XYZ file of C-alpha atoms in Angstrom:
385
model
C -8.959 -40.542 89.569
C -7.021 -43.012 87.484
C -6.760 -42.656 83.636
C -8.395 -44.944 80.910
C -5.623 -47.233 79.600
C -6.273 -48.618 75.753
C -4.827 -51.862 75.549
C -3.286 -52.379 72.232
C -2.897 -55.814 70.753
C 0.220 -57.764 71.799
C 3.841 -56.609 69.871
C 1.802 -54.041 68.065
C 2.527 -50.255 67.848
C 0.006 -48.029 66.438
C 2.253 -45.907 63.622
C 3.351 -48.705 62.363
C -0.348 -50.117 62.273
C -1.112 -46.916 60.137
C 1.486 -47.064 58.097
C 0.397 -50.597 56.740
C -2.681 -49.290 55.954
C -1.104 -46.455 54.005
C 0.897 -48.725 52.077
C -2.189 -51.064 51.392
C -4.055 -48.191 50.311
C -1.631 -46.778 47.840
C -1.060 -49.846 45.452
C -4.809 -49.783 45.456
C -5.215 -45.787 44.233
C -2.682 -46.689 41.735
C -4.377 -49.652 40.001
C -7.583 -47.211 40.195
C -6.017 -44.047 38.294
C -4.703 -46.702 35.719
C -8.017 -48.189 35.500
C -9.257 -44.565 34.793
C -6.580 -44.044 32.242
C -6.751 -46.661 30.384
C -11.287 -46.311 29.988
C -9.917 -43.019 28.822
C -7.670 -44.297 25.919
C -10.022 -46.835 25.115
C -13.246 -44.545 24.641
C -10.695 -42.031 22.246
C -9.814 -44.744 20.315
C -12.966 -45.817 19.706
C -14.208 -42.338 18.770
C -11.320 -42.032 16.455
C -11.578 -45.240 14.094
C -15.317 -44.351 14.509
C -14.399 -41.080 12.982
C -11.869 -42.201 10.119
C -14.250 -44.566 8.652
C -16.978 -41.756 8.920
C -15.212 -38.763 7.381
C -11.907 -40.011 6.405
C -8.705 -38.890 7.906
C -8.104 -35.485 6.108
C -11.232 -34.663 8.241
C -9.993 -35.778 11.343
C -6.556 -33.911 10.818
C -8.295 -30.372 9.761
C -10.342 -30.796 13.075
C -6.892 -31.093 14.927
C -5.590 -28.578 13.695
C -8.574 -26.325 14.175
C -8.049 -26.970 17.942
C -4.772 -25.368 18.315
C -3.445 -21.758 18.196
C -0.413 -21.590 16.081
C 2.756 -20.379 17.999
C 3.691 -17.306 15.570
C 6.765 -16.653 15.479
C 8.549 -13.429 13.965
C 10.579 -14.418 9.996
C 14.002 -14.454 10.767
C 15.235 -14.117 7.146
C 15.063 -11.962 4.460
C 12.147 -12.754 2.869
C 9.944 -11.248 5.252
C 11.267 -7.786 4.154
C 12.039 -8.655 0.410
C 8.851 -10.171 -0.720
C 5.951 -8.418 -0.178
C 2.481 -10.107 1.151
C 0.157 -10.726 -1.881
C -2.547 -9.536 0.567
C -2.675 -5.554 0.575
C -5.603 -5.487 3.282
C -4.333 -4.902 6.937
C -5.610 -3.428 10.113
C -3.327 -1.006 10.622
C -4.609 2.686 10.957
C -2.815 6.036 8.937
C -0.385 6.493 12.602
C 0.206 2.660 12.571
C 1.382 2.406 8.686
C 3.435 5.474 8.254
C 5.180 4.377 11.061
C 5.588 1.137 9.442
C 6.383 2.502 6.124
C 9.203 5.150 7.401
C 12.012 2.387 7.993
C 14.344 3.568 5.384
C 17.557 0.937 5.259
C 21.025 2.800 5.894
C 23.259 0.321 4.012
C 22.828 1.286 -0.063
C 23.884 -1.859 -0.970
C 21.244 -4.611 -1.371
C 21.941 -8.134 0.105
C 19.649 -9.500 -2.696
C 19.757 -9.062 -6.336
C 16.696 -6.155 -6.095
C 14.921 -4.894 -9.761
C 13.542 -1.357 -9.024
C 9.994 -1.092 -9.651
C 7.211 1.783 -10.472
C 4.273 1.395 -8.119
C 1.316 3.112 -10.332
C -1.198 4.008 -7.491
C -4.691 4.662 -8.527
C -6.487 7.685 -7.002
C -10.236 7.008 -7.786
C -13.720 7.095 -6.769
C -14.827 3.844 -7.995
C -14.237 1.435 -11.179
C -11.385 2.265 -13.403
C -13.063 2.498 -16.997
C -9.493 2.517 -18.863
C -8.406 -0.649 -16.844
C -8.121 -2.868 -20.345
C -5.891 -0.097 -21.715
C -3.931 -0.469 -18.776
C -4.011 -4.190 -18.802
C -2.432 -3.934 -22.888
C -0.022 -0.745 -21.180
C 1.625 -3.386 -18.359
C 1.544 -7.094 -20.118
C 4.945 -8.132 -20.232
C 6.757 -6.211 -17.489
C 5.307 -7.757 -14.525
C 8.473 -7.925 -12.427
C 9.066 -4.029 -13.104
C 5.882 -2.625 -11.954
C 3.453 -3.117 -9.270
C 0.122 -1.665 -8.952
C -2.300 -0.079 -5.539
C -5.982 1.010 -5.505
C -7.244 3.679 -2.895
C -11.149 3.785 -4.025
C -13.904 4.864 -1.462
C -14.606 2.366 0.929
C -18.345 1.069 -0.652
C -16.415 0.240 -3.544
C -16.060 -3.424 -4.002
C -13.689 -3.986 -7.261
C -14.452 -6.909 -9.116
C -11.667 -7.288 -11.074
C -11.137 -11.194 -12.613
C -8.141 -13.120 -10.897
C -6.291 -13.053 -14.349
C -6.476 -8.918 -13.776
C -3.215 -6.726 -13.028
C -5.803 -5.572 -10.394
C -7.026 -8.446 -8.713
C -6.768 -7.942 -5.215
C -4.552 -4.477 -5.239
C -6.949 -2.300 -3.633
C -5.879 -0.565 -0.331
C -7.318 0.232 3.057
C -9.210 3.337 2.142
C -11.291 6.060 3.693
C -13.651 8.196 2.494
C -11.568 11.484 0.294
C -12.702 14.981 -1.057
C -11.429 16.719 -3.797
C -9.527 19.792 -2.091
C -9.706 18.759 1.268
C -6.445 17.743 2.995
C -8.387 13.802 3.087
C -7.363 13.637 -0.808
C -3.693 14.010 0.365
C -4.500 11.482 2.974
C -5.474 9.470 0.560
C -2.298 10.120 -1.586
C -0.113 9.252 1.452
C -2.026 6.248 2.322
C -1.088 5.016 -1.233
C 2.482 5.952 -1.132
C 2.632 4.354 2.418
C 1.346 0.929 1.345
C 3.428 1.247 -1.449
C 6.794 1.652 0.439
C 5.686 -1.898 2.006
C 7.266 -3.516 -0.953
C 10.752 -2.619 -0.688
C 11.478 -2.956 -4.214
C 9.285 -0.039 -5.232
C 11.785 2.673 -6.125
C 9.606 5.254 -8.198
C 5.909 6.168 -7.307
C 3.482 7.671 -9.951
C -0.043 9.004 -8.808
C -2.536 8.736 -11.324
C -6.503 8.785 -11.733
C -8.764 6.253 -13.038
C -9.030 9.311 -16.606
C -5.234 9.024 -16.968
C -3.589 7.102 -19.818
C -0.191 5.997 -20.952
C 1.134 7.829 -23.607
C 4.267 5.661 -24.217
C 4.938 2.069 -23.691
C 6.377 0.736 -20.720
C 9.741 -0.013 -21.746
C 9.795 4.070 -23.015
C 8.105 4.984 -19.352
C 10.630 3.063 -17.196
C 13.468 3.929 -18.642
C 12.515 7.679 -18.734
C 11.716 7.522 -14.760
C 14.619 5.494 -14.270
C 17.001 7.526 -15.865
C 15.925 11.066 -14.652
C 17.993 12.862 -12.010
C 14.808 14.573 -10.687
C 11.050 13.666 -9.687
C 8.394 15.439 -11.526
C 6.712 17.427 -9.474
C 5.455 20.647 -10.555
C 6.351 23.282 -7.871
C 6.106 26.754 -8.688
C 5.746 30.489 -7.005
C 2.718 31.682 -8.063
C 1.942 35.173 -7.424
C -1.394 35.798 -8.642
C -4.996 34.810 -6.488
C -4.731 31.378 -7.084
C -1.380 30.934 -6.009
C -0.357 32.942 -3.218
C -3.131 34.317 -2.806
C -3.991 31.286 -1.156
C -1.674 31.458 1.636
C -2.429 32.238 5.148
C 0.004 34.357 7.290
C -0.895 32.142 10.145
C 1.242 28.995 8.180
C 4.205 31.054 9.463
C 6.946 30.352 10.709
C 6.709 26.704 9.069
C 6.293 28.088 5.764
C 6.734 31.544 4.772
C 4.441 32.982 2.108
C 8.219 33.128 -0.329
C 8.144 29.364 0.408
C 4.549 28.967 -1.062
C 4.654 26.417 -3.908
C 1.533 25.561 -6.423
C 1.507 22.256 -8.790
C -0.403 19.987 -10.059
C -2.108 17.076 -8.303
C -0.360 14.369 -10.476
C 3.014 13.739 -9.766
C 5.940 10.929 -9.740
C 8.516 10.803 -6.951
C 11.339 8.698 -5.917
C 11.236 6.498 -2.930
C 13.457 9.275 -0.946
C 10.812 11.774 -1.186
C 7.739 9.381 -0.611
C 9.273 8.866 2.845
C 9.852 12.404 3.286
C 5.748 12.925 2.411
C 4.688 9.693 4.767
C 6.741 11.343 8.125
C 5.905 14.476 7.986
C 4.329 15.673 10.807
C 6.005 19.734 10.751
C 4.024 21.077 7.790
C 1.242 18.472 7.934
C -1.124 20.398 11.180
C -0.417 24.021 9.360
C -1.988 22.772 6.151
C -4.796 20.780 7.916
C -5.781 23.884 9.754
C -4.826 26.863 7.512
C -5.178 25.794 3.973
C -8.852 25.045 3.539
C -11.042 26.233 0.505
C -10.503 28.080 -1.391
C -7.158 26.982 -0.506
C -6.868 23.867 -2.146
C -4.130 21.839 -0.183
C -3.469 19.218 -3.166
C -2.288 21.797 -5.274
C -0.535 23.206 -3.070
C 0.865 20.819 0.783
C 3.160 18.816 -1.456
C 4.829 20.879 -3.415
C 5.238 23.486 -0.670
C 7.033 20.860 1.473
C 8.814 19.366 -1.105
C 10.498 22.617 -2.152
C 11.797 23.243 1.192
C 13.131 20.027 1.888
C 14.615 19.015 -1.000
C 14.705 21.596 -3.876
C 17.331 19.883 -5.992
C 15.406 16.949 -6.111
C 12.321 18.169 -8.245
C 12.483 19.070 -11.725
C 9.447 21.498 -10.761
C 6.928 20.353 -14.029
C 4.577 17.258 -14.088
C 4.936 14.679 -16.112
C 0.826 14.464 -17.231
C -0.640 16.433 -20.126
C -3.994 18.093 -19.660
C -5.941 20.582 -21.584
C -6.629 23.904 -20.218
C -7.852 25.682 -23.215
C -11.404 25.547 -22.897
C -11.438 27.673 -20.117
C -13.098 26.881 -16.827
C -12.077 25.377 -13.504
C -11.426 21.766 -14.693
C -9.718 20.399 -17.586
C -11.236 19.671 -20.991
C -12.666 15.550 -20.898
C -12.422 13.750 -24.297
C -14.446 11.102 -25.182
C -14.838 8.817 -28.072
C -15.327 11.021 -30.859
C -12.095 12.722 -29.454
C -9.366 9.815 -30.392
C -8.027 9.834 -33.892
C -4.391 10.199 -34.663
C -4.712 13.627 -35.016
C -5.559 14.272 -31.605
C -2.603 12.537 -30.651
C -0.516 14.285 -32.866
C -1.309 17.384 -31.151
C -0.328 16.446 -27.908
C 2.742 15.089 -28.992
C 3.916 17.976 -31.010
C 5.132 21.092 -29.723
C 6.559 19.759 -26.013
C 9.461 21.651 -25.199
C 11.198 21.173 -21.487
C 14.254 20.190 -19.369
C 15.149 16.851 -18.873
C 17.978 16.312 -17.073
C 19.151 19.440 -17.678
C 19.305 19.433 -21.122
C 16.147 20.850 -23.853
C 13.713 17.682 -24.827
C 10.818 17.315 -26.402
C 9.615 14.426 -24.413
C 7.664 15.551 -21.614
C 4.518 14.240 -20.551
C 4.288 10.638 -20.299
C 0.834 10.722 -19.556
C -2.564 12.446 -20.154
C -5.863 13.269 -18.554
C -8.742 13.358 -18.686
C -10.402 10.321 -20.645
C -14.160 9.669 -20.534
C -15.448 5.386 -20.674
C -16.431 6.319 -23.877
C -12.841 6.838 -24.811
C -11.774 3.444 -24.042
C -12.686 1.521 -27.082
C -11.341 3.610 -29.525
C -7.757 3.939 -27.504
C -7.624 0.168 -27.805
C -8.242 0.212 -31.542
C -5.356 2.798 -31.863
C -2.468 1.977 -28.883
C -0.258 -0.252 -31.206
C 0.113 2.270 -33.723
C -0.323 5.619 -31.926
C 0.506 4.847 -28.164
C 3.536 1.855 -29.027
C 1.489 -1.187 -26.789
């Protein structure tokens, strides 16, 4: 059986047949994808000059942007660590910022010309009722100071943008007088605080507290002082270490039980010792509940342990105690006259800086609203602001 022979046409072989084709065909696909390109470029264009003379070009540009994700890239100068975002909202949870707010620098020696600052942080409920005495207190010393709001979380401040607390409230969860949440609260304040690195000296205060000095008198008294005020003392007696549960040892021994008031100012040293801890932090969350009131008593304690020579072991805000009862005396407007002040000025005798004073409470508690106008009437002559 013979085989089926093709003929092919004359002086013709069949690759190179295809390979004419090919190179027909490609010139062709070209012209086509050019063709496409160019219907593409033409319809954009047209969209675009439709769109300028429709919205304008700011429009157009805004839109543009809109469509891309910015490429963030980390600061790599010192003003990322120097000046501190105006913003004090973040998403960072208690682990997230202590962590963030532990970074201590090693070098003592500043690379910038730095101007140590008090952060005033604001331990409150709700509104601050003495905020226009406060407003009078700071005017003037706005590179010295810088202020931080932990409120409950349904609190919305609405404090004017021309306010010393516009915009200073913190991240904040829900707190409970006695509980250890009040001294989360306290070291969620002192945390965002220790954002700003400038913030050298940290005062805790409550929305009844006043000034008793001007600022130039307060600074310089903080600044100055070889100790934070702290009151830390042994108390022997039901309220004190009676408190204590033998369970807290071998962390803290019951000779290492400290009491002190709630109110306190500490330098930056000590609020990074407080924002760290995690040694006595778990024995007072489980073992000093009430009637073991772990404000009074988890900072102090701690403090006293780690750094003794640091504290001058007395607070630094007046309060009245001699009406009896569980909580301080609360004056109201009836209260201020010059002679009430007169009284809390006179008689102070304590150590400062070693040496007898008669300075020693720069501020006082507690203040009802009703206090407020009255304060304002008499701060120049009374208060010195």
């Amino acid at each position: 059986m013979q085989a089926r022979v093709v003929p092919l046409e004359e002086g013709k072989d069949p690759t190179v047949i295809n390979k004419t084709n090919q190179s027909r065909a490609l010139p062709f696909r070209l012209f086509q994808l050019f063709g496409l390109f160019l219907a593409v470029c033409i319809a954009f264009s047209l969209i675009s000059i439709y769109t300028i003379r429709r919205f304008g070009v700011q429009s157009v540009v805004a839109s543009v942007k809109n469509g891309f994700e910015p490429c963030l890239e980390q600061p790599n100068d010192l003003d990322h660590w120097i000046n501190p975002s105006s913003n004090l909202m973040h998403t960072m949870n208690d682990t997230e910022l202590f962590w963030r707010a532990s970074f201590v620098p090693r070098i003592k020696e500043y690379p910038f010309k730095r101007v140590p600052k008090i952060a005033f942080m604001f331990l409150t409920k709700g509104p601050l009722p003495l905020g226009p005495l406060w407003e009078k207190f700071f005017k003037g010393h706005e590179d010295r100071y810088s202020v931080y709001i932990h409120a409950l979380p349904s609190y919305e401040a609405k404090f004017p943008s021309s306010s010393v607390f516009y915009k200073r409230q913190i991240p904040s969860q829900i707190s409970e007088w006695g509980k250890m949440s009040m001294c989360d609260a306290e070291r969620r304040l002192l945390a965002n605080a220790l954002l700003d690195i400038s913030n050298e000296w940290f005062i805790l205060v409550s929305e009844s507290c006043i000034p008793l000095y001007n600022f130039s008198v307060i600074y310089h008294y903080i600044k100055k002082s070889k100790y934070s005020f702290m009151g830390a003392f042994d108390d022997p007696g039901p309220y004190g270490r009676g408190r204590y549960n033998e369970n807290m040892a071998p962390v803290v021994n019951v000779t290492q039980w400290r009491k002190g008031s709630q109110w306190f100012e500490i330098n930056r040293n000590l609020a990074v010792n407080i924002v760290e801890d995690t040694t006595y932090y778990p024995k007072f969350t489980e073992f000093c509940r009430p009637a073991c009131y772990v404000d009074e008593h988890y900072f102090p304690t701690m403090l006293s342990v780690q750094a003794p020579n640091l504290l001058a072991n007395r607070s630094i805000t007046w309060v009245d105690w001699s009406r009896g009862g569980a909580h301080p005396a609360t004056f109201g407007r009836a209260d201020i006259t010059e002679e009430f002040f007169k009284r809390v000025f006179e008689g102070q005798e304590c150590k400062y800086n070693n040496q007898p004073s008669t300075t020693c409470f720069l501020f006082a508690r507690k203040f009802a609203p009703s206090a407020l106008e009255p304060l304002l009437n008499i701060s120049s002559k009374v208060l010195g602001f």
